[in-house]
PDB file of C-alpha atoms in Angstrom:
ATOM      1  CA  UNK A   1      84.608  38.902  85.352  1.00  0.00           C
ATOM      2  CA  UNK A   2      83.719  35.267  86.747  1.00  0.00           C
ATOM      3  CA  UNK A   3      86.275  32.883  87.485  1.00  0.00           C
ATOM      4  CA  UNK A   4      87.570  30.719  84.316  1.00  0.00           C
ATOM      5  CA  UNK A   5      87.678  27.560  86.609  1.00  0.00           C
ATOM      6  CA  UNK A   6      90.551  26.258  84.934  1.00  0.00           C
ATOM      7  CA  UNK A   7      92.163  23.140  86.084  1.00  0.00           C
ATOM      8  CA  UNK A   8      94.661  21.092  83.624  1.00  0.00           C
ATOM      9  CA  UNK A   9      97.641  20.345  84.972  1.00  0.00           C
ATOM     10  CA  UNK A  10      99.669  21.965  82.074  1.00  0.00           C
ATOM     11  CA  UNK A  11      98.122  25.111  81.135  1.00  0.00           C
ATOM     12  CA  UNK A  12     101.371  27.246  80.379  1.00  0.00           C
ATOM     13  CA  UNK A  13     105.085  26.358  80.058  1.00  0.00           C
ATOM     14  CA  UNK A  14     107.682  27.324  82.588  1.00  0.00           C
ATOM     15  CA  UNK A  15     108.020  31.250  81.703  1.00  0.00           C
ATOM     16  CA  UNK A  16     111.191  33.094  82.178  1.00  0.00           C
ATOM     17  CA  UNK A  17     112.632  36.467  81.601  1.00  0.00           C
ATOM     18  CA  UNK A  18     116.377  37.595  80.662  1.00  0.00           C
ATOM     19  CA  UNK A  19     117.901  41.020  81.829  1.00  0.00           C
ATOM     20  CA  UNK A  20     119.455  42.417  78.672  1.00  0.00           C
ATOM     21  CA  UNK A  21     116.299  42.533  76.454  1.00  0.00           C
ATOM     22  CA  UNK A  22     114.419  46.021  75.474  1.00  0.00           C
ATOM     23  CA  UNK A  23     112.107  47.256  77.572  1.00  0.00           C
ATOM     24  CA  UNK A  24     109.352  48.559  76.534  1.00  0.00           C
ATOM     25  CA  UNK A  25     110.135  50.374  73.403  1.00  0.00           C
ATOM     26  CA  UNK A  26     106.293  51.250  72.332  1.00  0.00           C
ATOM     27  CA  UNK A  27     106.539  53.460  74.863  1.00  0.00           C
ATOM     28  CA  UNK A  28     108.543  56.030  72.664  1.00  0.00           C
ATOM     29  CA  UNK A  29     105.963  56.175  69.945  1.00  0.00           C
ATOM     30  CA  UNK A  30     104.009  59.145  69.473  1.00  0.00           C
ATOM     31  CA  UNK A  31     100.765  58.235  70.864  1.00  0.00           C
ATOM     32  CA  UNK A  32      97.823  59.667  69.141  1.00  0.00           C
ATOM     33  CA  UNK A  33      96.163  62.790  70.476  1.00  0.00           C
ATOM     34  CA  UNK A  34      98.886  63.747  73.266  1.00  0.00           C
ATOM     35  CA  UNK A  35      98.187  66.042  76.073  1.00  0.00           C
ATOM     36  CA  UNK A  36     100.914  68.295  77.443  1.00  0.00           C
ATOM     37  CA  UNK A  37      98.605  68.689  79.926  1.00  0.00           C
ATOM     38  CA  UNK A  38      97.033  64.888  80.690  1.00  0.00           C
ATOM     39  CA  UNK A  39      96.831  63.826  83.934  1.00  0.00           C
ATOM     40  CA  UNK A  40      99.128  61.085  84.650  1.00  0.00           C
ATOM     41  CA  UNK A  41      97.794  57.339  84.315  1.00  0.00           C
ATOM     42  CA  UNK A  42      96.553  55.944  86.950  1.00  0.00           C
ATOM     43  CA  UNK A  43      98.393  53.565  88.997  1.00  0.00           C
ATOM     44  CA  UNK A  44      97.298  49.519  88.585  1.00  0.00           C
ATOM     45  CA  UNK A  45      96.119  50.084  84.982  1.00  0.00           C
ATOM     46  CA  UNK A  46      97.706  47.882  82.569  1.00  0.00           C
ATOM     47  CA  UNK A  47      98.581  50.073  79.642  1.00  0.00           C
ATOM     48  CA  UNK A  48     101.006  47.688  77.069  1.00  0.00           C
ATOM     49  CA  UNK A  49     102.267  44.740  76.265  1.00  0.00           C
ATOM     50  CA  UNK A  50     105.183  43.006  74.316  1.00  0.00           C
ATOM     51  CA  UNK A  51     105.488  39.794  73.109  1.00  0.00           C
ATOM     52  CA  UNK A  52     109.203  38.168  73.257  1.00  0.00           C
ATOM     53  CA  UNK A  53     109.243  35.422  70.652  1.00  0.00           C
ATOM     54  CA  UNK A  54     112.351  33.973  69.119  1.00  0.00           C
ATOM     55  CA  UNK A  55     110.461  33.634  65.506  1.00  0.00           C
ATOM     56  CA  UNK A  56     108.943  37.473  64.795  1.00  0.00           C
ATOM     57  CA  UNK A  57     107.884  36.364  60.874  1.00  0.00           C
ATOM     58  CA  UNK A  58     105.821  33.444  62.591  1.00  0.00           C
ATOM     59  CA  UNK A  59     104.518  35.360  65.406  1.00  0.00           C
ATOM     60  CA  UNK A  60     103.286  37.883  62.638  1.00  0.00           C
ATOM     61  CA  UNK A  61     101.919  35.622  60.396  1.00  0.00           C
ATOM     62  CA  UNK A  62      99.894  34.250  63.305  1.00  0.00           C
ATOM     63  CA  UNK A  63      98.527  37.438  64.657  1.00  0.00           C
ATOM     64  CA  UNK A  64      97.441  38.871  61.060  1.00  0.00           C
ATOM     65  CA  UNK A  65      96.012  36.066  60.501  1.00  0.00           C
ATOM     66  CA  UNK A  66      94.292  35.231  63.448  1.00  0.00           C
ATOM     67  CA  UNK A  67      93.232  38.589  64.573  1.00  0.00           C
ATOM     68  CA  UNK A  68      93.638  40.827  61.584  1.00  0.00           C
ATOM     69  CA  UNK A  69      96.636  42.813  63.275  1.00  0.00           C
ATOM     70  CA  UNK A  70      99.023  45.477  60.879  1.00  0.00           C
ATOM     71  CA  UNK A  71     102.806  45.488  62.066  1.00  0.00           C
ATOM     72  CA  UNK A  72     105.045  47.929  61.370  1.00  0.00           C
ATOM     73  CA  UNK A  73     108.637  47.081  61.648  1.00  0.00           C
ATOM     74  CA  UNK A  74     110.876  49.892  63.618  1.00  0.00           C
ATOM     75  CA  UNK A  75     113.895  50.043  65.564  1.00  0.00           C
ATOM     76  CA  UNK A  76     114.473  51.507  69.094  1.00  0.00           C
ATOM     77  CA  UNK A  77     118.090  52.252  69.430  1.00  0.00           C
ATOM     78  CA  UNK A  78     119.743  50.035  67.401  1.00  0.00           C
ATOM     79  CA  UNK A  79     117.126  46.718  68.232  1.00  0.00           C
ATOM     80  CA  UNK A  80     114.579  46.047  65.577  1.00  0.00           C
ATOM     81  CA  UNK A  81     110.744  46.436  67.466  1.00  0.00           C
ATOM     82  CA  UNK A  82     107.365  45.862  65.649  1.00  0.00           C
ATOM     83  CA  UNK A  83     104.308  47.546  66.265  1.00  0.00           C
ATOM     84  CA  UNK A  84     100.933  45.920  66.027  1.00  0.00           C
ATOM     85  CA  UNK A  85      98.046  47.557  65.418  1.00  0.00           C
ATOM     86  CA  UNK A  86      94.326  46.669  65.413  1.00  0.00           C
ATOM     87  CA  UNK A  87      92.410  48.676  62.873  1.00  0.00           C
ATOM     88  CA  UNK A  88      94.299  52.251  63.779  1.00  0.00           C
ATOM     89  CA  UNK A  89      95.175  51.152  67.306  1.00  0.00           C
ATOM     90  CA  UNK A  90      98.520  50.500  68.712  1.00  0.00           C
ATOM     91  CA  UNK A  91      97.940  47.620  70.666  1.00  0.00           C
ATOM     92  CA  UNK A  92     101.527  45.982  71.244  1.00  0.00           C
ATOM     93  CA  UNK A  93     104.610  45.265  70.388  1.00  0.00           C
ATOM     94  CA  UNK A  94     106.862  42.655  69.407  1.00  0.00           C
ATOM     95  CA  UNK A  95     110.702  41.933  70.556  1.00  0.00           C
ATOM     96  CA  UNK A  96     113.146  39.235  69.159  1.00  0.00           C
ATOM     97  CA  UNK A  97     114.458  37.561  71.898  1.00  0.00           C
ATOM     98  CA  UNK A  98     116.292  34.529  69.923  1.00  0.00           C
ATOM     99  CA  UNK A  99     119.705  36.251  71.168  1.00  0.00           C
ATOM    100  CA  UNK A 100     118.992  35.375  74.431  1.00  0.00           C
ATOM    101  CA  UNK A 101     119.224  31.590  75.750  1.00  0.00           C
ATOM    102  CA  UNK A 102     117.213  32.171  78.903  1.00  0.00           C
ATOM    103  CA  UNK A 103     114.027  34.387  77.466  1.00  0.00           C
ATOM    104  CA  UNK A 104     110.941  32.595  77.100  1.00  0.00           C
ATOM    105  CA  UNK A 105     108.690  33.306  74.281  1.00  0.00           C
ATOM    106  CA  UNK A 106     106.037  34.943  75.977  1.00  0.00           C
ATOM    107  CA  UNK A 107     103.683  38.248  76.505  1.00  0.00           C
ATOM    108  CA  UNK A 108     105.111  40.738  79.083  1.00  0.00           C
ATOM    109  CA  UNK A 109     102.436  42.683  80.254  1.00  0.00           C
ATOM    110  CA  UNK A 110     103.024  46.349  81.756  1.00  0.00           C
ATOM    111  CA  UNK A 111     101.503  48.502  84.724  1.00  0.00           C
ATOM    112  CA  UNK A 112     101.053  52.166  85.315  1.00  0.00           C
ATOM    113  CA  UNK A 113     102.988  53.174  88.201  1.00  0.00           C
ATOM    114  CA  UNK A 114     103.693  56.441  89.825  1.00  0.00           C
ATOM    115  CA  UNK A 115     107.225  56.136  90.434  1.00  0.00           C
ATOM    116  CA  UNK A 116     109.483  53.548  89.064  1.00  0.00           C
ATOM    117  CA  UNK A 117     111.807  53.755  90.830  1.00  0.00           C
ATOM    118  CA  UNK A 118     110.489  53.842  94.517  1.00  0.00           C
ATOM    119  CA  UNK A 119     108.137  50.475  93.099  1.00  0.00           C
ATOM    120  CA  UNK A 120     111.151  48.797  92.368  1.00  0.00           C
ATOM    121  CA  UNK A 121     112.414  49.438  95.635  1.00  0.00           C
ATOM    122  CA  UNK A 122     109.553  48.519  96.921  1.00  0.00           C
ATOM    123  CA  UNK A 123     109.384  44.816  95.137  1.00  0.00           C
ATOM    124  CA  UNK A 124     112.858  44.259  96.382  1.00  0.00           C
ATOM    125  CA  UNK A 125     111.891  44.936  99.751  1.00  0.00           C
ATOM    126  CA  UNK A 126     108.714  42.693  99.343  1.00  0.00           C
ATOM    127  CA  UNK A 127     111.009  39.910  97.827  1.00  0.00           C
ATOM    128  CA  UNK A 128     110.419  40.197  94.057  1.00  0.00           C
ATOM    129  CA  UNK A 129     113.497  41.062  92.242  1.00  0.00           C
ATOM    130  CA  UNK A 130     114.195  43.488  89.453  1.00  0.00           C
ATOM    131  CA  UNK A 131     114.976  41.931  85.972  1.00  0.00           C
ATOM    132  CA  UNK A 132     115.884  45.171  84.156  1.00  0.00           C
ATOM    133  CA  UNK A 133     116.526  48.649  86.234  1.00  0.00           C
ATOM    134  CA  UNK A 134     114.907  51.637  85.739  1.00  0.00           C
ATOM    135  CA  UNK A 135     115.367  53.408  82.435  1.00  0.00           C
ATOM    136  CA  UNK A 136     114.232  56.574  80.429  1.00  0.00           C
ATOM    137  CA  UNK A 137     112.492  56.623  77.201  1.00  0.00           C
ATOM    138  CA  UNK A 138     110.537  59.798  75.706  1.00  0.00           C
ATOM    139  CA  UNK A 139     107.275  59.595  77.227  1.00  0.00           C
ATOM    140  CA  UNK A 140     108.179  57.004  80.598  1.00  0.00           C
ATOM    141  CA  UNK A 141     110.844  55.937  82.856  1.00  0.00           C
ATOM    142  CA  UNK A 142     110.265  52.429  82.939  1.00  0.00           C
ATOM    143  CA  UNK A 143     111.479  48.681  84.545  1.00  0.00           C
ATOM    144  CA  UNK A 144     110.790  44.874  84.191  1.00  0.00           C
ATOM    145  CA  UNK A 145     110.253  43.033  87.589  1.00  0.00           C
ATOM    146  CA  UNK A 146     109.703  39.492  88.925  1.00  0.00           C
ATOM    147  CA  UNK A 147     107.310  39.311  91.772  1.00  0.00           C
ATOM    148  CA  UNK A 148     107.928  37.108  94.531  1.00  0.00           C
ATOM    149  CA  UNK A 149     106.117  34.204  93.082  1.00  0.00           C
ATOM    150  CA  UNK A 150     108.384  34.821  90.179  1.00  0.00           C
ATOM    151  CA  UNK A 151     105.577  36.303  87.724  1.00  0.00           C
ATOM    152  CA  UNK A 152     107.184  38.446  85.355  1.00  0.00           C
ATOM    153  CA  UNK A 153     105.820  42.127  85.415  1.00  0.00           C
ATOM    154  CA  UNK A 154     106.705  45.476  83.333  1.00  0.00           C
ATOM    155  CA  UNK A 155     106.311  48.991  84.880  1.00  0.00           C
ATOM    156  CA  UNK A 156     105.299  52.145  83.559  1.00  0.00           C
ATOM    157  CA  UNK A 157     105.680  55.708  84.996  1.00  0.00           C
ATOM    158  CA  UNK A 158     104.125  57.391  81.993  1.00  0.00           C
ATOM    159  CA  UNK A 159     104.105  60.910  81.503  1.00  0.00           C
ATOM    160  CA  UNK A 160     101.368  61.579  79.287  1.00  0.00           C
ATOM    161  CA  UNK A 161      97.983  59.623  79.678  1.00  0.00           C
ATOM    162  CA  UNK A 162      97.245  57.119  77.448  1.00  0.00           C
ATOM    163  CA  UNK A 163      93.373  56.921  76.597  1.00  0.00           C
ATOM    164  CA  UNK A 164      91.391  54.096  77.669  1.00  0.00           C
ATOM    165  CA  UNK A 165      88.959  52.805  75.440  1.00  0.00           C
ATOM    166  CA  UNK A 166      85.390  53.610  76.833  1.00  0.00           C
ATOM    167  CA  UNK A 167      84.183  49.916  75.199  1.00  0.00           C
ATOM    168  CA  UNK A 168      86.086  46.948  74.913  1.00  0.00           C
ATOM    169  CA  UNK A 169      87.246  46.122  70.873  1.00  0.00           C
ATOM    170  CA  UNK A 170      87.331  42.932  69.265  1.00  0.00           C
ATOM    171  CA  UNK A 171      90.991  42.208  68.745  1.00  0.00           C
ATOM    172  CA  UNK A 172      92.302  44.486  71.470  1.00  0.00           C
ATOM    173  CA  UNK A 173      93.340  43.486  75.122  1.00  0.00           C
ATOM    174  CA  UNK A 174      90.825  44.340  77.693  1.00  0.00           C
ATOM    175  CA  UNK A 175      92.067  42.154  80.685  1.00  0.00           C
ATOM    176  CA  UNK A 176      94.647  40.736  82.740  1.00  0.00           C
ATOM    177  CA  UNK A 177      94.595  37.759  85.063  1.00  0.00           C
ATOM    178  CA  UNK A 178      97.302  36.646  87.804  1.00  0.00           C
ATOM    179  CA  UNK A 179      97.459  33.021  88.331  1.00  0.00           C
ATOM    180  CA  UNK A 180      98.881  32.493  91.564  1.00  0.00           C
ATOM    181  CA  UNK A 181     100.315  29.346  93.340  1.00  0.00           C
ATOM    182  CA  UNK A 182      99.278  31.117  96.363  1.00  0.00           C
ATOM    183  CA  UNK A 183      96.624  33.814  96.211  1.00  0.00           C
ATOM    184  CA  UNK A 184      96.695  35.292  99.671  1.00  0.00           C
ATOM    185  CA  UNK A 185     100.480  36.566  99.149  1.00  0.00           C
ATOM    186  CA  UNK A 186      99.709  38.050  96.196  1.00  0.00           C
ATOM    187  CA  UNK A 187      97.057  39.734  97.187  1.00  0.00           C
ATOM    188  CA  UNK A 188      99.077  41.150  99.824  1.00  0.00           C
ATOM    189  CA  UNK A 189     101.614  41.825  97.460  1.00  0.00           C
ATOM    190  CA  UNK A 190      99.675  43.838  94.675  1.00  0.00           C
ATOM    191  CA  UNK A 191      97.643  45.437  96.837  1.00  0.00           C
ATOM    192  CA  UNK A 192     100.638  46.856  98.398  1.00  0.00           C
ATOM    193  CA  UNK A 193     102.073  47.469  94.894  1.00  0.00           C
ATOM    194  CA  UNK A 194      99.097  48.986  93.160  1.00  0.00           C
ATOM    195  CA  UNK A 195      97.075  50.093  95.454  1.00  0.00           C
ATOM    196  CA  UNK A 196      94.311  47.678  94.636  1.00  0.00           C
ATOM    197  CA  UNK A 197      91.044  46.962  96.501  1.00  0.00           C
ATOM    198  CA  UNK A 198      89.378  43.154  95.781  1.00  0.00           C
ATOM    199  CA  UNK A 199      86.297  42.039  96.328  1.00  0.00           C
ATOM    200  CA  UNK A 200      85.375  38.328  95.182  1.00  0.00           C
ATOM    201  CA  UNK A 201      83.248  37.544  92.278  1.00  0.00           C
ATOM    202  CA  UNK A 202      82.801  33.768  91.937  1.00  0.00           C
ATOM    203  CA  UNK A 203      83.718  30.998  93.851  1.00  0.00           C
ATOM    204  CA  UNK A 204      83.562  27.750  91.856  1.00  0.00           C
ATOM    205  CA  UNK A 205      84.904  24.338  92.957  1.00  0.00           C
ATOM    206  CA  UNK A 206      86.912  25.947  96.511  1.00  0.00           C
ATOM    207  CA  UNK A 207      88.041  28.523  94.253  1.00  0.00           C
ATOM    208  CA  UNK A 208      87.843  32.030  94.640  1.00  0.00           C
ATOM    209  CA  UNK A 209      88.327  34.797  91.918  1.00  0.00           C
ATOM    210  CA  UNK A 210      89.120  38.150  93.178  1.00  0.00           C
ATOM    211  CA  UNK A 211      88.577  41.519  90.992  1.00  0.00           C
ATOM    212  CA  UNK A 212      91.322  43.954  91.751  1.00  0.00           C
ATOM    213  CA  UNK A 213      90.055  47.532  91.393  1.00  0.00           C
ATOM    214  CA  UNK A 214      90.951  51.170  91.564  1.00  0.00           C
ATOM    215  CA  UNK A 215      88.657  53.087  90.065  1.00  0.00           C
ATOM    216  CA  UNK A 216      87.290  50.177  87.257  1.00  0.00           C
ATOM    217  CA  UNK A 217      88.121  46.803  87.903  1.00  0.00           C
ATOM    218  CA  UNK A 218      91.585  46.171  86.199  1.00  0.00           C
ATOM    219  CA  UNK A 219      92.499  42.385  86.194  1.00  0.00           C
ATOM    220  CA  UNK A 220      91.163  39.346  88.384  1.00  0.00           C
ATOM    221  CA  UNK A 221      93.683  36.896  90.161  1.00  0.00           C
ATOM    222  CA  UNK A 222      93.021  33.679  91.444  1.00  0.00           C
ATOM    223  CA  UNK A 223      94.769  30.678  93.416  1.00  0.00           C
ATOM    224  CA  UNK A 224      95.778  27.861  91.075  1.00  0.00           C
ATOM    225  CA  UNK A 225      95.235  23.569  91.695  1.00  0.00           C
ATOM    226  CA  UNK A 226      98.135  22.043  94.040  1.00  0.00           C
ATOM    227  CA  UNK A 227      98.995  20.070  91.108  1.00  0.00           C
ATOM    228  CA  UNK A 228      98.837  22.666  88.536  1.00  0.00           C
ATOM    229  CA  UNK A 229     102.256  22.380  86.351  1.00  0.00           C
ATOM    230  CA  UNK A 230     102.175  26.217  85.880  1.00  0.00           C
ATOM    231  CA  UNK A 231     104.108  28.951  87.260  1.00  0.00           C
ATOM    232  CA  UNK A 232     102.263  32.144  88.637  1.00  0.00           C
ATOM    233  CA  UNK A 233     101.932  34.637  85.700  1.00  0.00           C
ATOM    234  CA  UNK A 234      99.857  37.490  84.792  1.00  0.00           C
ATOM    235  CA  UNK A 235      97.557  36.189  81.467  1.00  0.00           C
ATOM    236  CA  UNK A 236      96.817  38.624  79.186  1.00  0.00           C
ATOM    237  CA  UNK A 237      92.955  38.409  77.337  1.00  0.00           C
ATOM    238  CA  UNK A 238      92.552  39.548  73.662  1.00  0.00           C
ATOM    239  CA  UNK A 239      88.294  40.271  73.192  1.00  0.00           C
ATOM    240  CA  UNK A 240      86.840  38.349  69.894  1.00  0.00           C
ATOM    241  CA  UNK A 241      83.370  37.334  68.973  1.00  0.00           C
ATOM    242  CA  UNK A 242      83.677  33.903  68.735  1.00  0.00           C
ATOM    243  CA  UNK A 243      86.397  31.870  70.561  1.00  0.00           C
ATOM    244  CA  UNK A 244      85.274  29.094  69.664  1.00  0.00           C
ATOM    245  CA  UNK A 245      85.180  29.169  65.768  1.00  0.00           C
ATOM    246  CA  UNK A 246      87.992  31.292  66.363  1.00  0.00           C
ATOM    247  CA  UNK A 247      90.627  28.736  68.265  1.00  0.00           C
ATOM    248  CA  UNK A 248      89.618  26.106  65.287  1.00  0.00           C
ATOM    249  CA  UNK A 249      92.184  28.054  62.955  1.00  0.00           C
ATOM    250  CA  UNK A 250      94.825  28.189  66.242  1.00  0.00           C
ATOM    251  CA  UNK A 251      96.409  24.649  64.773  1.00  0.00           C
ATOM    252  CA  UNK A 252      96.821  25.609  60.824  1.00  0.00           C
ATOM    253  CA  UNK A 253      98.441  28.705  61.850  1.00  0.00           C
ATOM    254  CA  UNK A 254     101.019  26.819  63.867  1.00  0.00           C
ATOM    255  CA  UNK A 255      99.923  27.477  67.586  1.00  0.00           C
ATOM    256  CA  UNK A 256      98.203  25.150  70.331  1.00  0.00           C
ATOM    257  CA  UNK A 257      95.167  25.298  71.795  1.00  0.00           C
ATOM    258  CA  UNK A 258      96.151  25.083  76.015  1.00  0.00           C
ATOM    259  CA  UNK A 259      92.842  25.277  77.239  1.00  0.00           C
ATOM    260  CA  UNK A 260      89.806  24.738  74.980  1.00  0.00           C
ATOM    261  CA  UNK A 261      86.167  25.981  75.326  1.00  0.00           C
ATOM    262  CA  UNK A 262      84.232  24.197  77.612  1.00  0.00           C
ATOM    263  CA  UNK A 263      80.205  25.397  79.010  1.00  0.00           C
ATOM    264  CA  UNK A 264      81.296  25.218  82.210  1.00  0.00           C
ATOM    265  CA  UNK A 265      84.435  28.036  81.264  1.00  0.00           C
ATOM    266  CA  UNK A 266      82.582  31.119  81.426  1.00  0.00           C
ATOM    267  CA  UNK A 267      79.526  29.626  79.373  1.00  0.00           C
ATOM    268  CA  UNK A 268      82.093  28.147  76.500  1.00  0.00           C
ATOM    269  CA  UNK A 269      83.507  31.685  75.694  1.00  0.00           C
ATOM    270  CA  UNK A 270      87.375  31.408  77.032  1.00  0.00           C
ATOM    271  CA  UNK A 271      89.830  29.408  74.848  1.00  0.00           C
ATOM    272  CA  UNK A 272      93.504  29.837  76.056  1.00  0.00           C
ATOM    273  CA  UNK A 273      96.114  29.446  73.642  1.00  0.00           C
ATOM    274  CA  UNK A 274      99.470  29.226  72.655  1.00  0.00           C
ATOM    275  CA  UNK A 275     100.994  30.917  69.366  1.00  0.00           C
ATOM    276  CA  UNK A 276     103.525  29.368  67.301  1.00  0.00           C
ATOM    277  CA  UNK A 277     107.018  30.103  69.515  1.00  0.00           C
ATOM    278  CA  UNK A 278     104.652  28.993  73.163  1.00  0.00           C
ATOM    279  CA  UNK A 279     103.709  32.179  74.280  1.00  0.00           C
ATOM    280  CA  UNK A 280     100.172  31.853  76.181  1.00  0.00           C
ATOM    281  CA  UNK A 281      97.131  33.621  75.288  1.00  0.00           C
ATOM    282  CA  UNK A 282      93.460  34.389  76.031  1.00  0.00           C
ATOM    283  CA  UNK A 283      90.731  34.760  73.937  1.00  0.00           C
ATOM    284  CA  UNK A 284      87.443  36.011  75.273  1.00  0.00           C
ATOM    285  CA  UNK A 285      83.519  36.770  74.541  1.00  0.00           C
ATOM    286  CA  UNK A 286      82.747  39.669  77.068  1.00  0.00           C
ATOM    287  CA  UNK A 287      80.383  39.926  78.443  1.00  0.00           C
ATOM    288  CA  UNK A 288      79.079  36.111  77.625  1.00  0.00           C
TER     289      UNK A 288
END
């Protein structure tokens, strides 16, 4: 995937993450056609994410409307937790954060790892620190880290695999991007982390978007302006057919469009928004 060339000065908020909120709870679902006998997932894959918001009803209302997601409200423990789903698909999950003063409303993405635990001593040792330690749940032992640009990041030693769609879905997530204040370190840093290899796609305007692989390509990353208001985070993209059209109903639902189609974005088919509590978003045409 090319680079987005993005450039405002103010494409996200500050983000922030607090210690004492769930961790990924969707985790302990029963996930649709298990395997006793899966291999495990492979490490650098981004299997989940969560949105902390601090108005669910909104943040429902939003989604439904703007992507045609079902929720189904649960509990985990004794925390309420809502599962979206697109079409049949579990595709996230949604945690009230409003109890605590220092969580940002926004979407915590989560990597397949092979060991929790010796990653998290790892990021320490690489000078990220751990927002939430290593904990059990059915299916995973999982964590919530801060790398050392401060980029929140969930973890995920699953124990049964997790199917991949073969083809990208409209509605469902099918890529992550790391915004980085400085791309070399990070590089360094995930690389280290996941195991990645990263070649470089596109260089537009000085700057260079790198594809981290494994076996399939599984996010891009690239270095943002100087005087970029925006702190390093990894950007989660939802596929639809027409951003565009799409990001028109962003403003009657409550949300704000952050960065708005332009041709020379990826041939006007990336529109990055935010939904009604701030939390940033992509929305994609792929391939375009």
């Amino acid at each position: 995937m090319p680079a987005p060339n993005i450039v405002p000065r103010r494409l996200f908020p500050a983000i922030s993450i607090s210690a004492p909120l769930v961790l990924a709870v969707a985790l302990t679902v029963t996930i649709e056609t298990p395997s006793a006998a899966a291999q495990s997932v492979e490490a650098g894959r981004f299997v989940w994410r969560d949105l902390l918001t601090r108005d669910v009803s909104a943040a429902k209302r939003f989604y439904e409307e703007l992507f045609g997601w079902r929720f189904e409200d649960t509990t985990r423990g004794d925390r309420p937790y809502v599962l979206a789903r697109a079409g049949g698909t579990l595709v996230a999950g949604i945690v009230d954060v409003s109890a605590n003063a220092d969580a940002a409303p926004q979407w915590l993405s989560y990597m397949a790892v092979a060991d929790v635990d010796k990653t998290v001593a790892q990021v320490r040792a690489d000078g990220g620190k751990v927002l939430v330690e290593p904990l059990t749940v059915p299916i995973a032992r999982v964590a919530a880290v801060a790398d050392p640009q401060g980029a929140p990041l969930g973890l995920a030693q699953l124990r049964r695999d997790i199917p991949e769609q073969s083809q990208a879905t409209a509605g469902h997530f099918f890529w992550q991007e790391y915004l980085a204040r400085d791309a070399m370190q990070a590089l360094d840093f995930y690389k280290r982390l996941a195991g990645y290899e990263s070649t470089i796609s596109e260089s537009r305007l000085g700057v260079e978007y790198h594809v981290l692989r494994k076996a399939r390509s599984c996010g891009g990353l690239f270095q943002l302006p100087a005087t970029a208001d925006v702190r390093p985070n990894w950007l989660p993209y939802v596929l639809v057919d027409d951003p565009g059209t799409l990001s028109t109903r962003v403003a009657s639902l409550g949300g704000r469009i952050l960065v708005p189609a332009a041709p020379e974005r990826r041939n006007g088919s990336l529109v990055v928004i935010a939904d009604p509590g701030g939390a940033p978003l992509a929305l994609q045409k792929y391939p375009f």
